[in-house]
Amino acid sequence: NVKVNEFFLMAGEWMNNETVQQNYIPANYTYALPYLLDRGLNLVMPLICEKNGQYSFSCNPDIMADLLKLRHEGKADFIFAGEINQNLPFMYGEAVFQKNEIDLLLDNPDAQFELFSVPKKPIDYDEYAIGLHAARLVEDGGTLQIGIGSIGDAITKSLILRQENNDEFKNLLHYLDNGDHSNIYHDKPFKDGIYGLSEMFVDGFLHLADHNILKREVDGAILHGGFFVDCPDFYKKLRDMTDEERKRFLMMPVSFTNDLYHDEERKRQGRSKGRFINTAMMATMRGSVVSDALEDGRVISGVGGQYNFAAQSFALDDARFIITLKATRLSKGEVISNIVWSYGHETIPWHMRDIIITEYGVADLRGKSDNHVMKAMLSITDARFQEGLLDKAKQSGKIEKNWEIPDHFKNNTPERIKRILSSTRENNLLPEFPFGSDFSETEINLMRALKILKNKSHSHVAMAKLFLKGLMTHNTKADFQENLKRMGLDKPTSMKEFFYQKILIGALAEK
């Protein structure tokens, strides 16, 4: 008897679920509230926390804070059923509300379950290259938005490198540079610091504060965030702060973080030199961005606040909207370009193109002609796909027939990125897990091996080679016993398990 409508999905999890796909409602985060009211919202059931008689939405004032205001104005009527979970850190800002707002309250010591957590993922060389490029777009005295995940962590670590090991930061970018010496670059250490304005308050902001980078205050806060979900260490850090420390990270509704409406002049003053950094799945040669769905209509995640921050960056005088994406991906064992000629779905349209970053460099597209934009996109495209895209651009009349890709762009290869950054692993300058990991060493080894298996699982030849490698690898018990035991393959009881054991050993030997 329950029908669920979603406006944001866990990325890729529901792509092939027909019920979810049919009941999905596309909405910018700031439009979710009026859509809820239009559908007759009559019950809200948030997790909340309590401290000294005060109550807080903690991680979720995103829509709730505005809902309470609307109820006070007589524009909404609902039952507020709150559930206490003291594992939530008590957050301030508009997350705080009075007990008399609550209609029903569940406060049971047996209901203090662990908070949902997102484990830290390893950062690969491509992601660190993206992070380094992004870090020199952030201006001292400016405003920053970043997202969750390995690219967000790579940007955070790169900003810390810029601050604390500036010579090495510049040296790495010298070798990564794709030849575009734009005046949008900033590579000096931070003096005035930056202010965080982010729909999602992620762990990276705490690390930036620890390293004296996130320190510019706006209305007494160094960050305003709309919601958060992260790793257990993130929650613990917030819980362990004093009230005064936690008040520097204020939680607000997304109507505040994502838009300039209401008290616009004050918002404009605080959001100087904004750099709003988001991630995408694909980009086209014209600069449109694909982040939330496929061209066949299947939804991967949702637009969230991405469009809002794009619009906000154009509305502010000195802000930029930055999209990060890997230049390629593996699909069924085949390398595919994430920069394409055209695509049947877009999240950010081409007339709002701004800055796009891949591991190969930065394409500054705002206000540029199609000819300039396509040449800039080719400069950040993997070399294996440049000529094919160039041919299409010439056929469409967007690039001159006699124009050729400059030689220094033709070296856009994963091998070059790895060659430049491999030493940063050896000296722990840019480690695989810069902010710790919830995984054991055994689990980390298995993650790497299973990634290899996933990439090769679509090729019978590749799987046969892994099996042979596993068959010929010696000292299995000494080297891989814990890994095999974790997967239940240390003592195979059938030919099938024997085969799985050998291909896993082959992948472990290859990682």
Coordinates of C-alpha atoms in Angstrom, one line a residue:
N1 CA 0.0 0.0 0.0
V2 CA 3.0 2.3 -0.2
K3 CA 4.1 4.1 -3.4
V4 CA 7.5 5.7 -3.4
N5 CA 8.4 8.7 -5.5
E6 CA 12.1 9.7 -5.6
F7 CA 13.8 12.8 -6.9
F8 CA 17.4 11.6 -6.2
L9 CA 18.7 8.0 -6.4
M10 CA 21.8 6.3 -5.1
A11 CA 24.0 6.5 -8.2
G12 CA 23.4 3.6 -10.6
E13 CA 21.5 1.4 -8.1
W14 CA 18.0 1.6 -9.6
M15 CA 18.9 1.9 -13.3
N16 CA 17.1 -1.4 -14.2
N17 CA 14.3 -1.3 -11.7
E18 CA 11.1 -0.5 -13.6
T19 CA 9.0 0.6 -10.6
V20 CA 11.6 3.1 -9.5
Q21 CA 12.1 4.4 -13.0
Q22 CA 8.4 4.9 -13.5
N23 CA 7.9 6.7 -10.3
Y24 CA 10.9 9.0 -10.5
I25 CA 10.1 12.8 -10.4
P26 CA 12.9 15.0 -11.8
A27 CA 13.4 18.0 -9.6
N28 CA 16.1 20.4 -8.6
Y29 CA 16.7 20.1 -4.9
T30 CA 15.1 23.5 -4.3
Y31 CA 12.0 22.5 -6.2
A32 CA 11.4 19.3 -4.1
L33 CA 9.6 21.3 -1.4
P34 CA 6.8 22.8 -3.5
Y35 CA 6.4 19.4 -5.3
L36 CA 5.9 17.7 -1.9
L37 CA 3.3 20.3 -1.0
D38 CA 1.5 19.9 -4.3
R39 CA 1.2 16.2 -3.6
G40 CA -0.5 16.8 -0.3
L41 CA 2.3 16.3 2.2
N42 CA 0.8 15.3 5.6
L43 CA 3.6 13.5 7.5
V44 CA 7.3 14.1 8.0
M45 CA 9.5 11.6 10.0
P46 CA 13.0 13.0 10.3
L47 CA 15.8 11.7 12.6
I48 CA 16.6 14.5 15.1
C49 CA 18.8 14.9 18.1
E50 CA 18.5 16.7 21.4
K51 CA 20.8 18.7 23.7
N52 CA 19.9 20.6 26.9
G53 CA 16.2 20.8 25.9
Q54 CA 17.0 22.1 22.4
Y55 CA 16.4 20.0 19.2
S56 CA 18.3 19.9 15.9
F57 CA 17.7 18.4 12.5
S58 CA 21.5 17.9 12.5
C59 CA 22.3 16.6 9.0
N60 CA 18.9 17.4 7.4
P61 CA 17.6 21.0 7.6
D62 CA 17.7 20.9 3.8
I63 CA 13.8 20.9 3.4
M64 CA 12.7 20.6 7.0
A65 CA 13.6 24.1 8.1
D66 CA 11.5 25.7 5.4
L67 CA 8.6 23.3 6.0
L68 CA 8.4 24.5 9.6
K69 CA 8.3 28.1 8.4
L70 CA 5.5 27.3 6.0
R71 CA 3.5 25.6 8.7
H72 CA 3.9 28.8 10.8
E73 CA 2.6 30.8 7.9
G74 CA -0.4 28.5 7.5
K75 CA 0.8 27.3 4.1
A76 CA 1.5 23.7 5.1
D77 CA -0.3 21.2 7.4
F78 CA 1.5 18.0 8.5
I79 CA 2.3 15.8 11.4
F80 CA 5.9 16.1 12.6
A81 CA 6.9 12.7 14.0
G82 CA 10.6 13.0 15.1
E83 CA 12.9 10.1 16.1
I84 CA 15.8 10.9 18.4
N85 CA 19.2 9.5 17.5
Q86 CA 21.9 10.8 19.7
N87 CA 24.6 9.5 17.3
L88 CA 23.7 12.6 15.2
P89 CA 26.0 15.6 16.0
F90 CA 24.0 18.5 17.3
M91 CA 24.3 21.1 14.5
Y92 CA 23.4 24.8 14.7
G93 CA 22.1 27.3 12.2
E94 CA 18.5 26.8 10.9
A95 CA 18.8 23.1 12.0
V96 CA 17.8 24.1 15.5
F97 CA 14.1 24.2 16.4
Q98 CA 11.9 24.1 19.5
K99 CA 10.3 21.0 21.1
N100 CA 6.8 22.4 20.6
E101 CA 7.2 21.9 16.9
I102 CA 7.1 18.1 17.4
D103 CA 3.8 16.3 17.3
L104 CA 5.0 12.8 18.0
L105 CA 8.4 11.9 19.4
L106 CA 10.2 8.5 19.5
D107 CA 12.9 8.7 22.2
N108 CA 14.0 5.1 22.8
P109 CA 17.5 4.0 24.0
D110 CA 17.1 0.8 21.9
A111 CA 16.6 2.9 18.7
Q112 CA 20.1 4.4 18.7
F113 CA 21.3 2.7 15.6
E114 CA 24.5 3.6 13.8
L115 CA 24.3 6.3 11.2
F116 CA 24.4 5.4 7.5
S117 CA 28.0 5.9 6.3
V118 CA 29.8 6.2 3.0
P119 CA 33.2 4.5 3.1
K120 CA 36.2 6.4 1.7
K121 CA 37.2 5.1 -1.8
P122 CA 40.8 4.9 -3.0
I123 CA 41.9 7.8 -5.2
D124 CA 43.6 6.8 -8.5
Y125 CA 46.1 8.8 -10.5
D126 CA 43.4 10.2 -12.9
E127 CA 41.4 11.6 -10.0
Y128 CA 44.4 13.2 -8.4
A129 CA 45.3 14.8 -11.7
I130 CA 41.7 16.2 -11.8
G131 CA 42.1 17.4 -8.2
L132 CA 45.4 19.2 -8.9
H133 CA 43.9 21.0 -11.9
A134 CA 40.8 22.0 -9.8
A135 CA 42.9 23.2 -6.9
R136 CA 44.5 26.0 -8.9
L137 CA 41.1 27.4 -9.9
V138 CA 40.2 28.2 -6.3
E139 CA 41.0 31.8 -5.5
D140 CA 42.2 33.1 -2.1
G141 CA 39.4 34.9 -0.2
G142 CA 36.8 33.0 -2.3
T143 CA 33.9 30.5 -1.8
L144 CA 34.0 26.8 -2.4
Q145 CA 31.6 24.0 -3.1
I146 CA 32.8 20.4 -3.5
G147 CA 31.0 17.0 -3.5
I148 CA 31.4 13.6 -1.9
G149 CA 33.6 10.9 -3.3
S150 CA 37.1 10.3 -4.5
I151 CA 37.3 13.3 -6.8
G152 CA 36.1 15.6 -3.9
D153 CA 38.8 14.0 -1.7
A154 CA 41.4 14.5 -4.4
I155 CA 40.5 18.2 -4.7
T156 CA 40.8 18.6 -0.9
K157 CA 44.2 16.9 -0.7
S158 CA 45.4 19.0 -3.6
L159 CA 44.3 22.2 -1.9
I160 CA 46.2 21.1 1.2
L161 CA 49.3 20.4 -1.0
R162 CA 49.0 23.8 -2.5
Q163 CA 48.9 25.3 1.0
E164 CA 51.6 23.3 2.7
N165 CA 54.0 22.1 -0.1
N166 CA 53.5 24.8 -2.7
D167 CA 56.7 24.0 -4.6
E168 CA 55.7 20.4 -5.2
F169 CA 52.2 21.5 -6.1
K170 CA 53.5 23.8 -8.8
N171 CA 56.0 21.2 -10.0
L172 CA 53.3 18.6 -10.5
L173 CA 51.1 21.0 -12.4
H174 CA 54.0 22.1 -14.6
Y175 CA 54.2 18.5 -15.9
L176 CA 50.5 18.0 -16.0
D177 CA 49.8 21.4 -17.8
N178 CA 48.1 21.0 -21.1
G179 CA 49.5 24.3 -22.3
D180 CA 46.6 26.6 -21.5
H181 CA 48.2 29.3 -19.3
S182 CA 44.9 31.0 -18.4
N183 CA 44.5 33.9 -16.0
I184 CA 42.0 31.9 -14.1
Y185 CA 44.8 29.9 -12.4
H186 CA 45.8 30.6 -8.8
D187 CA 48.6 28.6 -7.3
K188 CA 49.9 30.5 -4.3
P189 CA 49.2 29.4 -0.7
F190 CA 46.1 30.8 1.0
K191 CA 46.4 33.9 3.1
D192 CA 42.8 35.1 3.6
G193 CA 41.4 31.5 3.3
I194 CA 38.2 30.4 1.8
Y195 CA 34.5 30.0 2.9
G196 CA 32.5 26.9 2.3
L197 CA 29.0 27.1 0.7
S198 CA 27.9 23.6 -0.2
E199 CA 24.6 21.9 -0.6
M200 CA 26.4 18.8 0.8
F201 CA 28.7 19.3 3.8
V202 CA 31.5 16.7 3.2
D203 CA 34.4 15.5 5.2
G204 CA 36.8 17.5 3.0
F205 CA 35.7 20.8 4.6
L206 CA 36.8 19.6 8.0
H207 CA 40.2 18.8 6.6
L208 CA 40.5 22.1 4.9
A209 CA 39.6 23.8 8.3
D210 CA 42.3 21.7 10.1
H211 CA 44.9 23.0 7.6
N212 CA 43.9 26.6 8.0
I213 CA 42.4 26.9 4.5
L214 CA 38.7 27.0 5.3
K215 CA 38.8 30.1 7.6
R216 CA 37.0 33.0 5.9
E217 CA 33.9 33.8 7.9
V218 CA 30.5 34.8 6.6
D219 CA 28.0 35.7 9.2
G220 CA 30.2 34.0 11.8
A221 CA 30.5 30.7 10.0
I222 CA 33.3 29.2 7.8
L223 CA 30.8 26.9 6.2
H224 CA 27.0 26.8 5.4
G225 CA 25.8 23.4 4.4
G226 CA 22.4 22.0 3.4
F227 CA 22.8 18.3 4.5
F228 CA 25.5 15.7 5.1
V229 CA 26.2 12.0 4.9
D230 CA 29.7 10.7 5.2
C231 CA 32.1 8.3 7.0
P232 CA 31.9 7.4 10.7
D233 CA 35.1 9.5 11.4
F234 CA 33.3 12.6 10.0
Y235 CA 30.3 12.1 12.4
K236 CA 32.7 11.6 15.4
K237 CA 34.7 14.7 14.6
L238 CA 31.6 16.8 14.7
R239 CA 30.3 15.2 17.9
D240 CA 33.6 15.7 19.6
M241 CA 33.8 19.4 18.8
T242 CA 32.8 22.0 21.4
D243 CA 29.6 23.9 20.7
E244 CA 31.6 27.0 19.7
E245 CA 33.7 24.9 17.2
R246 CA 30.5 23.3 15.8
K247 CA 28.8 26.7 15.4
R248 CA 31.4 27.6 12.7
F249 CA 29.7 24.9 10.5
L250 CA 26.1 26.1 10.2
M251 CA 23.4 23.9 8.7
M252 CA 20.9 25.7 6.5
P253 CA 18.0 24.8 4.1
V254 CA 18.9 24.3 0.4
S255 CA 16.9 27.4 -0.4
F256 CA 19.8 29.3 1.3
T257 CA 22.8 27.3 -0.1
N258 CA 21.6 26.7 -3.6
D259 CA 19.9 30.0 -4.5
L260 CA 20.4 33.8 -4.3
Y261 CA 16.7 34.5 -3.7
H262 CA 15.7 36.1 -0.4
D263 CA 18.3 38.5 1.2
E264 CA 20.1 38.5 -2.1
E265 CA 22.5 41.4 -1.5
R266 CA 23.8 39.8 1.7
K267 CA 24.3 36.5 -0.1
R268 CA 26.2 38.1 -2.9
Q269 CA 28.6 39.8 -0.5
G270 CA 29.4 36.5 1.2
R271 CA 29.8 34.4 -1.9
S272 CA 32.7 36.3 -3.5
K273 CA 34.9 34.5 -6.0
G274 CA 32.7 31.4 -5.9
R275 CA 34.0 28.1 -7.3
F276 CA 31.2 25.6 -7.4
I277 CA 32.7 22.2 -8.3
N278 CA 30.5 19.3 -9.4
T279 CA 31.0 15.9 -11.1
A280 CA 29.5 14.6 -14.3
M281 CA 29.3 11.4 -16.3
M282 CA 29.8 12.8 -19.7
A283 CA 30.3 16.1 -21.6
T284 CA 29.7 16.9 -25.2
M285 CA 32.0 18.7 -27.6
R286 CA 29.7 21.7 -27.4
G287 CA 30.1 21.8 -23.6
S288 CA 26.8 20.5 -22.4
V289 CA 27.0 18.2 -19.4
V290 CA 25.4 14.8 -18.6
S291 CA 25.2 14.0 -14.9
D292 CA 22.0 12.3 -13.9
A293 CA 20.4 10.1 -16.6
L294 CA 21.0 8.2 -19.9
E295 CA 19.7 9.1 -23.3
D296 CA 17.2 6.2 -23.2
G297 CA 15.5 7.9 -20.2
R298 CA 16.9 5.7 -17.4
V299 CA 17.8 7.8 -14.3
I300 CA 21.2 7.2 -12.8
S301 CA 20.9 9.6 -9.8
G302 CA 19.3 13.0 -10.0
V303 CA 20.1 16.6 -10.8
G304 CA 20.2 17.6 -7.0
G305 CA 21.6 21.1 -6.8
Q306 CA 23.9 21.0 -9.8
Y307 CA 21.7 23.2 -12.1
N308 CA 21.2 25.6 -9.2
F309 CA 24.9 26.1 -8.7
A310 CA 25.4 26.5 -12.4
A311 CA 22.8 29.3 -12.5
Q312 CA 24.2 30.8 -9.3
S313 CA 27.7 31.0 -10.8
F314 CA 26.4 33.0 -13.8
A315 CA 24.3 35.3 -11.5
L316 CA 27.3 36.2 -9.3
D317 CA 29.8 38.6 -10.5
D318 CA 33.0 36.6 -10.1
A319 CA 31.9 33.0 -9.7
R320 CA 32.7 30.0 -11.9
F321 CA 30.8 26.7 -12.3
I322 CA 33.3 23.8 -12.7
I323 CA 32.5 20.2 -13.9
T324 CA 35.0 17.4 -13.3
L325 CA 34.9 14.1 -15.1
K326 CA 37.3 11.4 -16.1
A327 CA 38.2 11.4 -19.8
T328 CA 37.3 7.7 -20.2
R329 CA 35.5 4.8 -18.6
L330 CA 35.5 1.1 -19.0
S331 CA 32.3 -0.5 -20.3
K332 CA 32.2 -4.3 -20.8
G333 CA 36.0 -4.3 -21.0
E334 CA 36.1 -1.6 -23.7
V335 CA 37.6 1.9 -23.1
I336 CA 35.0 4.6 -24.0
S337 CA 35.4 8.4 -24.1
N338 CA 33.4 10.4 -21.7
I339 CA 33.7 13.3 -24.0
V340 CA 31.3 12.7 -26.9
W341 CA 30.1 14.5 -30.0
S342 CA 26.5 14.7 -28.9
Y343 CA 24.1 12.9 -26.4
G344 CA 20.4 12.5 -26.2
H345 CA 20.1 13.9 -22.6
E346 CA 21.7 16.8 -20.8
T347 CA 21.7 18.1 -17.3
I348 CA 23.5 21.4 -17.9
P349 CA 22.7 22.8 -21.3
W350 CA 25.5 24.1 -23.7
H351 CA 24.4 27.7 -23.3
M352 CA 25.5 27.4 -19.6
R353 CA 28.9 25.9 -20.4
D354 CA 31.7 27.2 -18.1
I355 CA 34.7 25.1 -17.0
I356 CA 35.2 21.4 -17.6
I357 CA 38.2 19.5 -16.2
T358 CA 39.5 16.0 -17.0
E359 CA 42.8 14.5 -15.9
Y360 CA 44.3 16.1 -19.0
G361 CA 43.6 19.7 -18.2
V362 CA 41.1 22.5 -17.9
A363 CA 38.8 23.7 -20.7
D364 CA 37.6 27.3 -20.1
L365 CA 34.4 27.6 -22.1
R366 CA 32.4 30.5 -20.7
G367 CA 31.4 33.0 -23.4
K368 CA 33.6 31.3 -26.0
S369 CA 32.6 30.5 -29.6
D370 CA 31.8 26.9 -30.7
N371 CA 35.1 26.8 -32.6
H372 CA 37.1 27.7 -29.5
V373 CA 35.0 25.4 -27.3
M374 CA 35.5 22.4 -29.5
K375 CA 39.3 22.9 -29.7
A376 CA 39.4 23.3 -25.9
M377 CA 37.4 20.1 -25.4
L378 CA 39.8 18.2 -27.7
S379 CA 42.6 19.5 -25.5
I380 CA 41.2 17.6 -22.5
T381 CA 40.1 14.5 -24.4
D382 CA 42.0 11.2 -24.3
A383 CA 44.3 10.9 -27.3
R384 CA 42.7 7.7 -28.5
F385 CA 39.4 9.6 -29.3
Q386 CA 40.7 13.0 -30.4
E387 CA 40.8 12.3 -34.2
G388 CA 37.4 10.8 -34.4
L389 CA 35.8 13.8 -32.6
L390 CA 37.9 16.2 -34.7
D391 CA 36.5 14.6 -37.9
K392 CA 33.0 15.2 -36.7
A393 CA 33.7 18.8 -35.8
K394 CA 35.1 19.4 -39.3
Q395 CA 32.2 17.7 -41.0
S396 CA 29.8 19.9 -39.1
G397 CA 31.7 23.0 -40.1
K398 CA 32.6 23.9 -36.5
I399 CA 36.4 23.5 -37.0
E400 CA 38.5 24.6 -40.0
K401 CA 39.2 21.7 -42.4
N402 CA 43.0 22.4 -42.3
W403 CA 43.2 22.7 -38.4
E404 CA 45.2 19.9 -36.6
I405 CA 45.4 19.0 -33.0
P406 CA 48.6 20.5 -31.5
D407 CA 51.3 17.9 -30.7
H408 CA 51.3 18.6 -27.0
F409 CA 47.7 17.6 -26.7
K410 CA 48.3 14.3 -28.5
N411 CA 50.1 13.1 -25.4
N412 CA 46.8 12.8 -23.4
T413 CA 47.4 9.2 -22.2
P414 CA 46.9 7.4 -18.9
E415 CA 50.5 6.3 -19.1
R416 CA 51.7 9.9 -19.0
I417 CA 49.5 10.7 -16.0
K418 CA 50.8 7.7 -14.1
R419 CA 54.4 8.5 -15.0
I420 CA 54.0 12.0 -13.6
L421 CA 52.2 11.1 -10.4
S422 CA 53.6 7.6 -9.5
S423 CA 56.3 9.1 -7.4
T424 CA 53.7 10.9 -5.2
R425 CA 52.6 7.4 -4.0
E426 CA 56.1 6.4 -3.2
N427 CA 56.8 9.5 -1.1
N428 CA 53.2 9.5 0.4
L429 CA 52.6 13.0 -1.1
L430 CA 49.3 12.0 -2.7
P431 CA 48.4 8.7 -1.0
E432 CA 45.6 6.3 -2.1
F433 CA 43.7 7.0 1.1
P434 CA 44.7 10.5 2.2
F435 CA 42.1 10.8 4.9
G436 CA 42.1 7.2 6.2
S437 CA 40.0 4.2 5.3
D438 CA 37.3 2.1 6.9
F439 CA 38.6 -0.9 5.0
S440 CA 41.2 -3.4 6.3
E441 CA 44.3 -4.1 4.2
T442 CA 42.7 -7.4 3.1
E443 CA 39.6 -5.5 1.9
I444 CA 41.7 -2.9 0.1
N445 CA 43.6 -5.7 -1.7
L446 CA 40.3 -7.3 -2.6
M447 CA 38.8 -4.1 -3.9
R448 CA 41.7 -3.7 -6.3
A449 CA 41.5 -7.3 -7.4
L450 CA 37.7 -7.2 -7.9
K451 CA 38.0 -4.1 -9.9
I452 CA 40.3 -5.9 -12.3
L453 CA 37.9 -8.8 -12.4
K454 CA 35.0 -6.5 -13.2
N455 CA 36.9 -4.9 -16.0
K456 CA 37.9 -8.2 -17.6
S457 CA 34.7 -10.2 -16.9
H458 CA 33.3 -9.4 -20.4
S459 CA 36.2 -11.1 -22.2
H460 CA 36.5 -14.9 -22.1
V461 CA 40.1 -14.5 -23.3
A462 CA 41.0 -12.1 -20.4
M463 CA 39.4 -14.3 -17.9
A464 CA 41.2 -17.4 -19.2
K465 CA 44.5 -15.5 -18.9
L466 CA 43.7 -14.6 -15.3
F467 CA 42.9 -18.3 -14.5
L468 CA 46.2 -19.4 -16.0
K469 CA 48.1 -16.7 -14.0
G470 CA 46.3 -17.9 -10.8
L471 CA 47.2 -21.5 -11.7
M472 CA 50.8 -20.7 -12.1
T473 CA 51.2 -18.4 -9.1
H474 CA 53.0 -20.0 -6.2
N475 CA 53.0 -19.5 -2.5
T476 CA 49.2 -19.0 -2.6
K477 CA 48.7 -19.6 1.1
A478 CA 51.4 -17.3 2.3
D479 CA 50.5 -14.4 -0.1
F480 CA 46.8 -14.6 -0.5
Q481 CA 45.3 -16.7 2.3
E482 CA 43.6 -13.8 4.1
N483 CA 42.1 -12.5 0.9
L484 CA 40.8 -16.0 -0.1
K485 CA 39.4 -16.6 3.3
R486 CA 37.6 -13.3 3.3
M487 CA 35.9 -14.4 0.0
G488 CA 35.3 -18.0 1.2
L489 CA 37.6 -19.4 -1.4
D490 CA 40.5 -20.6 0.8
K491 CA 39.3 -24.2 0.6
P492 CA 37.4 -24.7 -2.6
T493 CA 34.9 -27.6 -2.5
S494 CA 33.9 -27.7 -6.2
M495 CA 35.3 -27.1 -9.7
K496 CA 33.4 -23.8 -9.8
E497 CA 35.0 -22.6 -6.5
F498 CA 38.4 -23.8 -7.7
F499 CA 38.0 -21.7 -10.9
Y500 CA 36.9 -18.7 -8.9
Q501 CA 39.9 -19.1 -6.5
K502 CA 42.4 -19.2 -9.4
I503 CA 41.0 -16.1 -11.2
L504 CA 40.9 -14.2 -7.9
I505 CA 44.6 -15.2 -7.3
G506 CA 45.4 -14.1 -10.8
A507 CA 43.7 -10.7 -10.2
L508 CA 45.5 -10.3 -6.8
A509 CA 48.8 -11.1 -8.5
E510 CA 48.1 -8.5 -11.2
K511 CA 46.9 -5.5 -9.1

